[in-house]
Amino acid sequence: KEVRGGGVSSGTSAFSSSVFVHPKELIKDYEYVDPTDASKKIKVTVAIQELYIVADKKMTTAKKGYSLVYWSERSKNIVLPTSNDLGIGQPVIEVAMYAIPSSVETLYVPSSYTRFEHDAFNACTKLNEITFENPDTLEYIGNYAFFGTALSSFTAGEGLKAIGDYAFRNCKLLKWVDLKQSPITNLY
Protein backbone atom coordinates (compact mmCIF):
# COMPACT_ATOMS: atom_id res chain seq x y z
CA LYS A 1 0.00 0.00 0.00
CA GLU A 2 1.36 3.39 -0.93
CA VAL A 3 0.71 6.71 0.79
CA ARG A 4 1.38 9.60 -1.56
CA GLY A 5 2.48 12.89 -0.08
CA GLY A 6 1.64 14.73 -3.32
CA GLY A 7 -1.81 13.21 -3.83
CA VAL A 8 -3.14 13.61 -0.31
CA SER A 9 -1.05 16.22 1.42
CA SER A 10 -0.35 15.98 5.11
CA GLY A 11 -0.36 19.76 5.07
CA THR A 12 3.34 20.54 4.92
CA SER A 13 5.21 21.34 1.77
CA ALA A 14 8.19 19.33 3.00
CA PHE A 15 6.82 16.13 1.50
CA SER A 16 4.55 17.50 -1.26
CA SER A 17 6.13 15.46 -4.03
CA SER A 18 7.21 12.48 -1.95
CA VAL A 19 6.03 8.91 -2.04
CA PHE A 20 6.04 7.03 1.26
CA VAL A 21 6.24 3.27 1.04
CA HIS A 22 5.38 1.32 4.17
CA PRO A 23 4.54 -2.32 4.72
CA LYS A 24 0.76 -2.52 4.35
CA GLU A 25 0.39 -3.84 7.91
CA LEU A 26 1.76 -0.51 9.17
CA ILE A 27 -0.79 1.59 7.26
CA LYS A 28 -4.00 1.75 9.26
CA ASP A 29 -7.47 3.20 8.84
CA TYR A 30 -8.47 5.13 11.95
CA GLU A 31 -11.81 6.58 12.93
CA TYR A 32 -12.48 8.82 15.91
CA VAL A 33 -15.13 11.18 17.24
CA ASP A 34 -14.46 14.87 16.62
CA PRO A 35 -13.75 16.29 20.10
CA THR A 36 -15.59 19.51 19.21
CA ASP A 37 -18.68 17.82 17.73
CA ALA A 38 -19.65 14.43 19.20
CA SER A 39 -22.02 13.76 16.28
CA LYS A 40 -19.16 13.88 13.75
CA LYS A 41 -16.83 10.95 13.05
CA ILE A 42 -13.52 11.55 11.35
CA LYS A 43 -11.89 8.87 9.19
CA VAL A 44 -8.21 9.04 8.28
CA THR A 45 -5.39 6.79 7.22
CA VAL A 46 -2.27 6.80 9.36
CA ALA A 47 1.13 5.20 8.99
CA ILE A 48 3.20 3.95 11.89
CA GLN A 49 6.79 2.85 12.15
CA GLU A 50 8.23 0.24 14.48
CA LEU A 51 10.62 1.43 17.20
CA TYR A 52 13.18 -0.97 18.66
CA ILE A 53 14.99 -1.15 21.97
CA VAL A 54 18.68 -0.25 21.91
CA ALA A 55 20.94 -2.09 24.38
CA ASP A 56 24.68 -1.54 24.70
CA LYS A 57 24.54 0.85 21.73
CA LYS A 58 23.12 -1.90 19.50
CA MET A 59 19.63 -2.16 18.12
CA THR A 60 17.81 -5.27 19.23
CA THR A 61 14.87 -7.04 17.61
CA ALA A 62 12.67 -6.21 20.62
CA LYS A 63 10.00 -3.63 19.78
CA LYS A 64 9.38 -0.86 22.29
CA GLY A 65 6.45 0.65 20.43
CA TYR A 66 5.48 2.62 17.35
CA SER A 67 5.94 6.10 15.97
CA LEU A 68 3.08 7.91 14.23
CA VAL A 69 4.68 9.02 10.96
CA TYR A 70 1.78 10.02 8.67
CA TRP A 71 -1.75 11.45 8.90
CA SER A 72 -3.71 11.47 5.63
CA GLU A 73 -6.26 14.25 6.07
CA ARG A 74 -6.15 17.99 6.72
CA SER A 75 -7.92 17.58 10.06
CA LYS A 76 -8.55 20.50 12.44
CA ASN A 77 -9.29 18.53 15.60
CA ILE A 78 -7.07 15.50 16.11
CA VAL A 79 -7.26 12.68 18.63
CA LEU A 80 -4.03 10.69 18.36
CA PRO A 81 -4.59 6.94 17.94
CA THR A 82 -3.73 4.33 20.56
CA SER A 83 -2.62 0.74 20.01
CA ASN A 84 -6.23 -0.38 20.61
CA ASP A 85 -7.50 2.00 17.93
CA LEU A 86 -5.05 0.57 15.42
CA GLY A 87 -5.22 -3.09 16.48
CA ILE A 88 -1.52 -3.40 17.30
CA GLY A 89 0.16 -4.99 20.30
CA GLN A 90 2.76 -2.38 21.28
CA PRO A 91 1.85 1.22 22.20
CA VAL A 92 2.13 4.22 19.90
CA ILE A 93 4.66 6.28 21.87
CA GLU A 94 5.79 9.15 19.65
CA VAL A 95 4.78 11.68 17.04
CA ALA A 96 7.43 11.85 14.31
CA MET A 97 8.56 14.96 12.47
CA TYR A 98 5.89 16.51 10.26
CA ALA A 99 3.49 13.61 10.87
CA ILE A 100 0.58 15.87 11.79
CA PRO A 101 -1.08 18.12 9.15
CA SER A 102 -0.50 21.87 9.40
CA SER A 103 -4.29 22.35 9.55
CA VAL A 104 -4.51 21.02 13.14
CA GLU A 105 -6.02 23.40 15.70
CA THR A 106 -6.64 21.11 18.68
CA LEU A 107 -4.83 17.95 19.69
CA TYR A 108 -5.74 15.24 22.20
CA VAL A 109 -2.77 13.15 23.37
CA PRO A 110 -3.41 9.69 24.93
CA SER A 111 -1.18 8.64 27.83
CA SER A 112 0.86 6.17 25.75
CA TYR A 113 2.66 9.05 23.98
CA THR A 114 6.00 9.84 25.62
CA ARG A 115 7.80 11.72 22.83
CA PHE A 116 7.22 14.59 20.42
CA GLU A 117 10.15 14.29 18.03
CA HIS A 118 11.93 17.22 16.41
CA ASP A 119 9.65 19.27 14.18
CA ALA A 120 6.63 17.18 15.26
CA PHE A 121 4.27 20.18 15.03
CA ASN A 122 6.51 22.55 13.09
CA ALA A 123 4.35 24.42 10.53
CA CYS A 124 1.17 23.71 12.53
CA THR A 125 0.54 27.45 12.80
CA LYS A 126 -3.10 27.01 13.87
CA LEU A 127 -2.37 24.59 16.73
CA ASN A 128 -3.69 26.45 19.78
CA GLU A 129 -4.70 23.72 22.23
CA ILE A 130 -3.16 20.48 23.43
CA THR A 131 -5.01 18.27 25.90
CA PHE A 132 -3.18 15.39 27.55
CA GLU A 133 -4.94 12.33 28.93
CA ASN A 134 -2.08 12.34 31.46
CA PRO A 135 0.52 15.13 31.16
CA ASP A 136 2.96 13.17 33.34
CA THR A 137 3.66 10.59 30.60
CA LEU A 138 5.34 13.04 28.18
CA GLU A 139 9.13 12.65 28.58
CA TYR A 140 10.67 14.38 25.59
CA ILE A 141 10.04 17.39 23.35
CA GLY A 142 12.42 17.61 20.39
CA ASN A 143 14.10 20.54 18.68
CA TYR A 144 11.64 22.89 16.97
CA ALA A 145 8.76 20.59 18.01
CA PHE A 146 6.25 23.44 18.40
CA PHE A 147 7.93 25.95 16.09
CA GLY A 148 5.46 28.62 15.00
CA THR A 149 2.36 27.13 16.64
CA ALA A 150 -0.46 29.28 18.06
CA LEU A 151 -0.12 27.87 21.59
CA SER A 152 -0.59 30.51 24.29
CA SER A 153 0.63 28.28 27.13
CA PHE A 154 2.14 24.89 27.80
CA THR A 155 2.20 22.99 31.10
CA ALA A 156 4.67 20.13 31.48
CA GLY A 157 4.02 17.15 33.72
CA GLU A 158 6.28 15.27 36.11
CA GLY A 159 7.72 13.02 33.40
CA LEU A 160 9.24 15.67 31.12
CA LYS A 161 13.01 15.16 31.14
CA ALA A 162 14.20 17.07 28.07
CA ILE A 163 13.16 19.95 25.85
CA GLY A 164 15.11 20.38 22.63
CA ASP A 165 16.58 23.58 21.27
CA TYR A 166 14.08 26.12 20.00
CA ALA A 167 11.15 23.83 20.84
CA PHE A 168 8.82 26.84 21.22
CA ARG A 169 10.53 29.28 18.85
CA ASN A 170 8.32 31.64 16.84
CA CYS A 171 5.29 30.85 19.03
CA LYS A 172 4.15 34.48 18.96
CA LEU A 173 1.10 33.91 21.16
CA LEU A 174 2.99 31.93 23.82
CA LYS A 175 2.78 33.66 27.18
CA TRP A 176 4.27 30.97 29.44
CA VAL A 177 5.67 27.46 29.69
CA ASP A 178 5.08 25.92 33.12
CA LEU A 179 7.83 23.48 34.14
CA LYS A 180 7.24 23.45 37.90
CA GLN A 181 6.01 19.82 37.90
CA SER A 182 8.90 18.74 35.66
CA PRO A 183 12.32 17.58 36.92
CA ILE A 184 13.93 20.01 34.42
CA THR A 185 15.96 22.73 36.09
CA ASN A 186 17.70 25.76 34.68
CA LEU A 187 21.44 25.07 34.74
CA TYR A 188 22.50 28.63 33.83
JSON list of C-alpha atoms in Angstrom, two decimals:
[
{"chain": "A", "resi": 1, "resn": "LYS", "atom": "CA", "xyz": [0.00, 0.00, 0.00]},
{"chain": "A", "resi": 2, "resn": "GLU", "atom": "CA", "xyz": [1.36, 3.39, -0.93]},
{"chain": "A", "resi": 3, "resn": "VAL", "atom": "CA", "xyz": [0.71, 6.71, 0.79]},
{"chain": "A", "resi": 4, "resn": "ARG", "atom": "CA", "xyz": [1.38, 9.60, -1.56]},
{"chain": "A", "resi": 5, "resn": "GLY", "atom": "CA", "xyz": [2.48, 12.89, -0.08]},
{"chain": "A", "resi": 6, "resn": "GLY", "atom": "CA", "xyz": [1.64, 14.73, -3.32]},
{"chain": "A", "resi": 7, "resn": "GLY", "atom": "CA", "xyz": [-1.81, 13.21, -3.83]},
{"chain": "A", "resi": 8, "resn": "VAL", "atom": "CA", "xyz": [-3.14, 13.61, -0.31]},
{"chain": "A", "resi": 9, "resn": "SER", "atom": "CA", "xyz": [-1.05, 16.22, 1.42]},
{"chain": "A", "resi": 10, "resn": "SER", "atom": "CA", "xyz": [-0.35, 15.98, 5.11]},
{"chain": "A", "resi": 11, "resn": "GLY", "atom": "CA", "xyz": [-0.36, 19.76, 5.07]},
{"chain": "A", "resi": 12, "resn": "THR", "atom": "CA", "xyz": [3.34, 20.54, 4.92]},
{"chain": "A", "resi": 13, "resn": "SER", "atom": "CA", "xyz": [5.21, 21.34, 1.77]},
{"chain": "A", "resi": 14, "resn": "ALA", "atom": "CA", "xyz": [8.19, 19.33, 3.00]},
{"chain": "A", "resi": 15, "resn": "PHE", "atom": "CA", "xyz": [6.82, 16.13, 1.50]},
{"chain": "A", "resi": 16, "resn": "SER", "atom": "CA", "xyz": [4.55, 17.50, -1.26]},
{"chain": "A", "resi": 17, "resn": "SER", "atom": "CA", "xyz": [6.13, 15.46, -4.03]},
{"chain": "A", "resi": 18, "resn": "SER", "atom": "CA", "xyz": [7.21, 12.48, -1.95]},
{"chain": "A", "resi": 19, "resn": "VAL", "atom": "CA", "xyz": [6.03, 8.91, -2.04]},
{"chain": "A", "resi": 20, "resn": "PHE", "atom": "CA", "xyz": [6.04, 7.03, 1.26]},
{"chain": "A", "resi": 21, "resn": "VAL", "atom": "CA", "xyz": [6.24, 3.27, 1.04]},
{"chain": "A", "resi": 22, "resn": "HIS", "atom": "CA", "xyz": [5.38, 1.32, 4.17]},
{"chain": "A", "resi": 23, "resn": "PRO", "atom": "CA", "xyz": [4.54, -2.32, 4.72]},
{"chain": "A", "resi": 24, "resn": "LYS", "atom": "CA", "xyz": [0.76, -2.52, 4.35]},
{"chain": "A", "resi": 25, "resn": "GLU", "atom": "CA", "xyz": [0.39, -3.84, 7.91]},
{"chain": "A", "resi": 26, "resn": "LEU", "atom": "CA", "xyz": [1.76, -0.51, 9.17]},
{"chain": "A", "resi": 27, "resn": "ILE", "atom": "CA", "xyz": [-0.79, 1.59, 7.26]},
{"chain": "A", "resi": 28, "resn": "LYS", "atom": "CA", "xyz": [-4.00, 1.75, 9.26]},
{"chain": "A", "resi": 29, "resn": "ASP", "atom": "CA", "xyz": [-7.47, 3.20, 8.84]},
{"chain": "A", "resi": 30, "resn": "TYR", "atom": "CA", "xyz": [-8.47, 5.13, 11.95]},
{"chain": "A", "resi": 31, "resn": "GLU", "atom": "CA", "xyz": [-11.81, 6.58, 12.93]},
{"chain": "A", "resi": 32, "resn": "TYR", "atom": "CA", "xyz": [-12.48, 8.82, 15.91]},
{"chain": "A", "resi": 33, "resn": "VAL", "atom": "CA", "xyz": [-15.13, 11.18, 17.24]},
{"chain": "A", "resi": 34, "resn": "ASP", "atom": "CA", "xyz": [-14.46, 14.87, 16.62]},
{"chain": "A", "resi": 35, "resn": "PRO", "atom": "CA", "xyz": [-13.75, 16.29, 20.10]},
{"chain": "A", "resi": 36, "resn": "THR", "atom": "CA", "xyz": [-15.59, 19.51, 19.21]},
{"chain": "A", "resi": 37, "resn": "ASP", "atom": "CA", "xyz": [-18.68, 17.82, 17.73]},
{"chain": "A", "resi": 38, "resn": "ALA", "atom": "CA", "xyz": [-19.65, 14.43, 19.20]},
{"chain": "A", "resi": 39, "resn": "SER", "atom": "CA", "xyz": [-22.02, 13.76, 16.28]},
{"chain": "A", "resi": 40, "resn": "LYS", "atom": "CA", "xyz": [-19.16, 13.88, 13.75]},
{"chain": "A", "resi": 41, "resn": "LYS", "atom": "CA", "xyz": [-16.83, 10.95, 13.05]},
{"chain": "A", "resi": 42, "resn": "ILE", "atom": "CA", "xyz": [-13.52, 11.55, 11.35]},
{"chain": "A", "resi": 43, "resn": "LYS", "atom": "CA", "xyz": [-11.89, 8.87, 9.19]},
{"chain": "A", "resi": 44, "resn": "VAL", "atom": "CA", "xyz": [-8.21, 9.04, 8.28]},
{"chain": "A", "resi": 45, "resn": "THR", "atom": "CA", "xyz": [-5.39, 6.79, 7.22]},
{"chain": "A", "resi": 46, "resn": "VAL", "atom": "CA", "xyz": [-2.27, 6.80, 9.36]},
{"chain": "A", "resi": 47, "resn": "ALA", "atom": "CA", "xyz": [1.13, 5.20, 8.99]},
{"chain": "A", "resi": 48, "resn": "ILE", "atom": "CA", "xyz": [3.20, 3.95, 11.89]},
{"chain": "A", "resi": 49, "resn": "GLN", "atom": "CA", "xyz": [6.79, 2.85, 12.15]},
{"chain": "A", "resi": 50, "resn": "GLU", "atom": "CA", "xyz": [8.23, 0.24, 14.48]},
{"chain": "A", "resi": 51, "resn": "LEU", "atom": "CA", "xyz": [10.62, 1.43, 17.20]},
{"chain": "A", "resi": 52, "resn": "TYR", "atom": "CA", "xyz": [13.18, -0.97, 18.66]},
{"chain": "A", "resi": 53, "resn": "ILE", "atom": "CA", "xyz": [14.99, -1.15, 21.97]},
{"chain": "A", "resi": 54, "resn": "VAL", "atom": "CA", "xyz": [18.68, -0.25, 21.91]},
{"chain": "A", "resi": 55, "resn": "ALA", "atom": "CA", "xyz": [20.94, -2.09, 24.38]},
{"chain": "A", "resi": 56, "resn": "ASP", "atom": "CA", "xyz": [24.68, -1.54, 24.70]},
{"chain": "A", "resi": 57, "resn": "LYS", "atom": "CA", "xyz": [24.54, 0.85, 21.73]},
{"chain": "A", "resi": 58, "resn": "LYS", "atom": "CA", "xyz": [23.12, -1.90, 19.50]},
{"chain": "A", "resi": 59, "resn": "MET", "atom": "CA", "xyz": [19.63, -2.16, 18.12]},
{"chain": "A", "resi": 60, "resn": "THR", "atom": "CA", "xyz": [17.81, -5.27, 19.23]},
{"chain": "A", "resi": 61, "resn": "THR", "atom": "CA", "xyz": [14.87, -7.04, 17.61]},
{"chain": "A", "resi": 62, "resn": "ALA", "atom": "CA", "xyz": [12.67, -6.21, 20.62]},
{"chain": "A", "resi": 63, "resn": "LYS", "atom": "CA", "xyz": [10.00, -3.63, 19.78]},
{"chain": "A", "resi": 64, "resn": "LYS", "atom": "CA", "xyz": [9.38, -0.86, 22.29]},
{"chain": "A", "resi": 65, "resn": "GLY", "atom": "CA", "xyz": [6.45, 0.65, 20.43]},
{"chain": "A", "resi": 66, "resn": "TYR", "atom": "CA", "xyz": [5.48, 2.62, 17.35]},
{"chain": "A", "resi": 67, "resn": "SER", "atom": "CA", "xyz": [5.94, 6.10, 15.97]},
{"chain": "A", "resi": 68, "resn": "LEU", "atom": "CA", "xyz": [3.08, 7.91, 14.23]},
{"chain": "A", "resi": 69, "resn": "VAL", "atom": "CA", "xyz": [4.68, 9.02, 10.96]},
{"chain": "A", "resi": 70, "resn": "TYR", "atom": "CA", "xyz": [1.78, 10.02, 8.67]},
{"chain": "A", "resi": 71, "resn": "TRP", "atom": "CA", "xyz": [-1.75, 11.45, 8.90]},
{"chain": "A", "resi": 72, "resn": "SER", "atom": "CA", "xyz": [-3.71, 11.47, 5.63]},
{"chain": "A", "resi": 73, "resn": "GLU", "atom": "CA", "xyz": [-6.26, 14.25, 6.07]},
{"chain": "A", "resi": 74, "resn": "ARG", "atom": "CA", "xyz": [-6.15, 17.99, 6.72]},
{"chain": "A", "resi": 75, "resn": "SER", "atom": "CA", "xyz": [-7.92, 17.58, 10.06]},
{"chain": "A", "resi": 76, "resn": "LYS", "atom": "CA", "xyz": [-8.55, 20.50, 12.44]},
{"chain": "A", "resi": 77, "resn": "ASN", "atom": "CA", "xyz": [-9.29, 18.53, 15.60]},
{"chain": "A", "resi": 78, "resn": "ILE", "atom": "CA", "xyz": [-7.07, 15.50, 16.11]},
{"chain": "A", "resi": 79, "resn": "VAL", "atom": "CA", "xyz": [-7.26, 12.68, 18.63]},
{"chain": "A", "resi": 80, "resn": "LEU", "atom": "CA", "xyz": [-4.03, 10.69, 18.36]},
{"chain": "A", "resi": 81, "resn": "PRO", "atom": "CA", "xyz": [-4.59, 6.94, 17.94]},
{"chain": "A", "resi": 82, "resn": "THR", "atom": "CA", "xyz": [-3.73, 4.33, 20.56]},
{"chain": "A", "resi": 83, "resn": "SER", "atom": "CA", "xyz": [-2.62, 0.74, 20.01]},
{"chain": "A", "resi": 84, "resn": "ASN", "atom": "CA", "xyz": [-6.23, -0.38, 20.61]},
{"chain": "A", "resi": 85, "resn": "ASP", "atom": "CA", "xyz": [-7.50, 2.00, 17.93]},
{"chain": "A", "resi": 86, "resn": "LEU", "atom": "CA", "xyz": [-5.05, 0.57, 15.42]},
{"chain": "A", "resi": 87, "resn": "GLY", "atom": "CA", "xyz": [-5.22, -3.09, 16.48]},
{"chain": "A", "resi": 88, "resn": "ILE", "atom": "CA", "xyz": [-1.52, -3.40, 17.30]},
{"chain": "A", "resi": 89, "resn": "GLY", "atom": "CA", "xyz": [0.16, -4.99, 20.30]},
{"chain": "A", "resi": 90, "resn": "GLN", "atom": "CA", "xyz": [2.76, -2.38, 21.28]},
{"chain": "A", "resi": 91, "resn": "PRO", "atom": "CA", "xyz": [1.85, 1.22, 22.20]},
{"chain": "A", "resi": 92, "resn": "VAL", "atom": "CA", "xyz": [2.13, 4.22, 19.90]},
{"chain": "A", "resi": 93, "resn": "ILE", "atom": "CA", "xyz": [4.66, 6.28, 21.87]},
{"chain": "A", "resi": 94, "resn": "GLU", "atom": "CA", "xyz": [5.79, 9.15, 19.65]},
{"chain": "A", "resi": 95, "resn": "VAL", "atom": "CA", "xyz": [4.78, 11.68, 17.04]},
{"chain": "A", "resi": 96, "resn": "ALA", "atom": "CA", "xyz": [7.43, 11.85, 14.31]},
{"chain": "A", "resi": 97, "resn": "MET", "atom": "CA", "xyz": [8.56, 14.96, 12.47]},
{"chain": "A", "resi": 98, "resn": "TYR", "atom": "CA", "xyz": [5.89, 16.51, 10.26]},
{"chain": "A", "resi": 99, "resn": "ALA", "atom": "CA", "xyz": [3.49, 13.61, 10.87]},
{"chain": "A", "resi": 100, "resn": "ILE", "atom": "CA", "xyz": [0.58, 15.87, 11.79]},
{"chain": "A", "resi": 101, "resn": "PRO", "atom": "CA", "xyz": [-1.08, 18.12, 9.15]},
{"chain": "A", "resi": 102, "resn": "SER", "atom": "CA", "xyz": [-0.50, 21.87, 9.40]},
{"chain": "A", "resi": 103, "resn": "SER", "atom": "CA", "xyz": [-4.29, 22.35, 9.55]},
{"chain": "A", "resi": 104, "resn": "VAL", "atom": "CA", "xyz": [-4.51, 21.02, 13.14]},
{"chain": "A", "resi": 105, "resn": "GLU", "atom": "CA", "xyz": [-6.02, 23.40, 15.70]},
{"chain": "A", "resi": 106, "resn": "THR", "atom": "CA", "xyz": [-6.64, 21.11, 18.68]},
{"chain": "A", "resi": 107, "resn": "LEU", "atom": "CA", "xyz": [-4.83, 17.95, 19.69]},
{"chain": "A", "resi": 108, "resn": "TYR", "atom": "CA", "xyz": [-5.74, 15.24, 22.20]},
{"chain": "A", "resi": 109, "resn": "VAL", "atom": "CA", "xyz": [-2.77, 13.15, 23.37]},
{"chain": "A", "resi": 110, "resn": "PRO", "atom": "CA", "xyz": [-3.41, 9.69, 24.93]},
{"chain": "A", "resi": 111, "resn": "SER", "atom": "CA", "xyz": [-1.18, 8.64, 27.83]},
{"chain": "A", "resi": 112, "resn": "SER", "atom": "CA", "xyz": [0.86, 6.17, 25.75]},
{"chain": "A", "resi": 113, "resn": "TYR", "atom": "CA", "xyz": [2.66, 9.05, 23.98]},
{"chain": "A", "resi": 114, "resn": "THR", "atom": "CA", "xyz": [6.00, 9.84, 25.62]},
{"chain": "A", "resi": 115, "resn": "ARG", "atom": "CA", "xyz": [7.80, 11.72, 22.83]},
{"chain": "A", "resi": 116, "resn": "PHE", "atom": "CA", "xyz": [7.22, 14.59, 20.42]},
{"chain": "A", "resi": 117, "resn": "GLU", "atom": "CA", "xyz": [10.15, 14.29, 18.03]},
{"chain": "A", "resi": 118, "resn": "HIS", "atom": "CA", "xyz": [11.93, 17.22, 16.41]},
{"chain": "A", "resi": 119, "resn": "ASP", "atom": "CA", "xyz": [9.65, 19.27, 14.18]},
{"chain": "A", "resi": 120, "resn": "ALA", "atom": "CA", "xyz": [6.63, 17.18, 15.26]},
{"chain": "A", "resi": 121, "resn": "PHE", "atom": "CA", "xyz": [4.27, 20.18, 15.03]},
{"chain": "A", "resi": 122, "resn": "ASN", "atom": "CA", "xyz": [6.51, 22.55, 13.09]},
{"chain": "A", "resi": 123, "resn": "ALA", "atom": "CA", "xyz": [4.35, 24.42, 10.53]},
{"chain": "A", "resi": 124, "resn": "CYS", "atom": "CA", "xyz": [1.17, 23.71, 12.53]},
{"chain": "A", "resi": 125, "resn": "THR", "atom": "CA", "xyz": [0.54, 27.45, 12.80]},
{"chain": "A", "resi": 126, "resn": "LYS", "atom": "CA", "xyz": [-3.10, 27.01, 13.87]},
{"chain": "A", "resi": 127, "resn": "LEU", "atom": "CA", "xyz": [-2.37, 24.59, 16.73]},
{"chain": "A", "resi": 128, "resn": "ASN", "atom": "CA", "xyz": [-3.69, 26.45, 19.78]},
{"chain": "A", "resi": 129, "resn": "GLU", "atom": "CA", "xyz": [-4.70, 23.72, 22.23]},
{"chain": "A", "resi": 130, "resn": "ILE", "atom": "CA", "xyz": [-3.16, 20.48, 23.43]},
{"chain": "A", "resi": 131, "resn": "THR", "atom": "CA", "xyz": [-5.01, 18.27, 25.90]},
{"chain": "A", "resi": 132, "resn": "PHE", "atom": "CA", "xyz": [-3.18, 15.39, 27.55]},
{"chain": "A", "resi": 133, "resn": "GLU", "atom": "CA", "xyz": [-4.94, 12.33, 28.93]},
{"chain": "A", "resi": 134, "resn": "ASN", "atom": "CA", "xyz": [-2.08, 12.34, 31.46]},
{"chain": "A", "resi": 135, "resn": "PRO", "atom": "CA", "xyz": [0.52, 15.13, 31.16]},
{"chain": "A", "resi": 136, "resn": "ASP", "atom": "CA", "xyz": [2.96, 13.17, 33.34]},
{"chain": "A", "resi": 137, "resn": "THR", "atom": "CA", "xyz": [3.66, 10.59, 30.60]},
{"chain": "A", "resi": 138, "resn": "LEU", "atom": "CA", "xyz": [5.34, 13.04, 28.18]},
{"chain": "A", "resi": 139, "resn": "GLU", "atom": "CA", "xyz": [9.13, 12.65, 28.58]},
{"chain": "A", "resi": 140, "resn": "TYR", "atom": "CA", "xyz": [10.67, 14.38, 25.59]},
{"chain": "A", "resi": 141, "resn": "ILE", "atom": "CA", "xyz": [10.04, 17.39, 23.35]},
{"chain": "A", "resi": 142, "resn": "GLY", "atom": "CA", "xyz": [12.42, 17.61, 20.39]},
{"chain": "A", "resi": 143, "resn": "ASN", "atom": "CA", "xyz": [14.10, 20.54, 18.68]},
{"chain": "A", "resi": 144, "resn": "TYR", "atom": "CA", "xyz": [11.64, 22.89, 16.97]},
{"chain": "A", "resi": 145, "resn": "ALA", "atom": "CA", "xyz": [8.76, 20.59, 18.01]},
{"chain": "A", "resi": 146, "resn": "PHE", "atom": "CA", "xyz": [6.25, 23.44, 18.40]},
{"chain": "A", "resi": 147, "resn": "PHE", "atom": "CA", "xyz": [7.93, 25.95, 16.09]},
{"chain": "A", "resi": 148, "resn": "GLY", "atom": "CA", "xyz": [5.46, 28.62, 15.00]},
{"chain": "A", "resi": 149, "resn": "THR", "atom": "CA", "xyz": [2.36, 27.13, 16.64]},
{"chain": "A", "resi": 150, "resn": "ALA", "atom": "CA", "xyz": [-0.46, 29.28, 18.06]},
{"chain": "A", "resi": 151, "resn": "LEU", "atom": "CA", "xyz": [-0.12, 27.87, 21.59]},
{"chain": "A", "resi": 152, "resn": "SER", "atom": "CA", "xyz": [-0.59, 30.51, 24.29]},
{"chain": "A", "resi": 153, "resn": "SER", "atom": "CA", "xyz": [0.63, 28.28, 27.13]},
{"chain": "A", "resi": 154, "resn": "PHE", "atom": "CA", "xyz": [2.14, 24.89, 27.80]},
{"chain": "A", "resi": 155, "resn": "THR", "atom": "CA", "xyz": [2.20, 22.99, 31.10]},
{"chain": "A", "resi": 156, "resn": "ALA", "atom": "CA", "xyz": [4.67, 20.13, 31.48]},
{"chain": "A", "resi": 157, "resn": "GLY", "atom": "CA", "xyz": [4.02, 17.15, 33.72]},
{"chain": "A", "resi": 158, "resn": "GLU", "atom": "CA", "xyz": [6.28, 15.27, 36.11]},
{"chain": "A", "resi": 159, "resn": "GLY", "atom": "CA", "xyz": [7.72, 13.02, 33.40]},
{"chain": "A", "resi": 160, "resn": "LEU", "atom": "CA", "xyz": [9.24, 15.67, 31.12]},
{"chain": "A", "resi": 161, "resn": "LYS", "atom": "CA", "xyz": [13.01, 15.16, 31.14]},
{"chain": "A", "resi": 162, "resn": "ALA", "atom": "CA", "xyz": [14.20, 17.07, 28.07]},
{"chain": "A", "resi": 163, "resn": "ILE", "atom": "CA", "xyz": [13.16, 19.95, 25.85]},
{"chain": "A", "resi": 164, "resn": "GLY", "atom": "CA", "xyz": [15.11, 20.38, 22.63]},
{"chain": "A", "resi": 165, "resn": "ASP", "atom": "CA", "xyz": [16.58, 23.58, 21.27]},
{"chain": "A", "resi": 166, "resn": "TYR", "atom": "CA", "xyz": [14.08, 26.12, 20.00]},
{"chain": "A", "resi": 167, "resn": "ALA", "atom": "CA", "xyz": [11.15, 23.83, 20.84]},
{"chain": "A", "resi": 168, "resn": "PHE", "atom": "CA", "xyz": [8.82, 26.84, 21.22]},
{"chain": "A", "resi": 169, "resn": "ARG", "atom": "CA", "xyz": [10.53, 29.28, 18.85]},
{"chain": "A", "resi": 170, "resn": "ASN", "atom": "CA", "xyz": [8.32, 31.64, 16.84]},
{"chain": "A", "resi": 171, "resn": "CYS", "atom": "CA", "xyz": [5.29, 30.85, 19.03]},
{"chain": "A", "resi": 172, "resn": "LYS", "atom": "CA", "xyz": [4.15, 34.48, 18.96]},
{"chain": "A", "resi": 173, "resn": "LEU", "atom": "CA", "xyz": [1.10, 33.91, 21.16]},
{"chain": "A", "resi": 174, "resn": "LEU", "atom": "CA", "xyz": [2.99, 31.93, 23.82]},
{"chain": "A", "resi": 175, "resn": "LYS", "atom": "CA", "xyz": [2.78, 33.66, 27.18]},
{"chain": "A", "resi": 176, "resn": "TRP", "atom": "CA", "xyz": [4.27, 30.97, 29.44]},
{"chain": "A", "resi": 177, "resn": "VAL", "atom": "CA", "xyz": [5.67, 27.46, 29.69]},
{"chain": "A", "resi": 178, "resn": "ASP", "atom": "CA", "xyz": [5.08, 25.92, 33.12]},
{"chain": "A", "resi": 179, "resn": "LEU", "atom": "CA", "xyz": [7.83, 23.48, 34.14]},
{"chain": "A", "resi": 180, "resn": "LYS", "atom": "CA", "xyz": [7.24, 23.45, 37.90]},
{"chain": "A", "resi": 181, "resn": "GLN", "atom": "CA", "xyz": [6.01, 19.82, 37.90]},
{"chain": "A", "resi": 182, "resn": "SER", "atom": "CA", "xyz": [8.90, 18.74, 35.66]},
{"chain": "A", "resi": 183, "resn": "PRO", "atom": "CA", "xyz": [12.32, 17.58, 36.92]},
{"chain": "A", "resi": 184, "resn": "ILE", "atom": "CA", "xyz": [13.93, 20.01, 34.42]},
{"chain": "A", "resi": 185, "resn": "THR", "atom": "CA", "xyz": [15.96, 22.73, 36.09]},
{"chain": "A", "resi": 186, "resn": "ASN", "atom": "CA", "xyz": [17.70, 25.76, 34.68]},
{"chain": "A", "resi": 187, "resn": "LEU", "atom": "CA", "xyz": [21.44, 25.07, 34.74]},
{"chain": "A", "resi": 188, "resn": "TYR", "atom": "CA", "xyz": [22.50, 28.63, 33.83]}
]
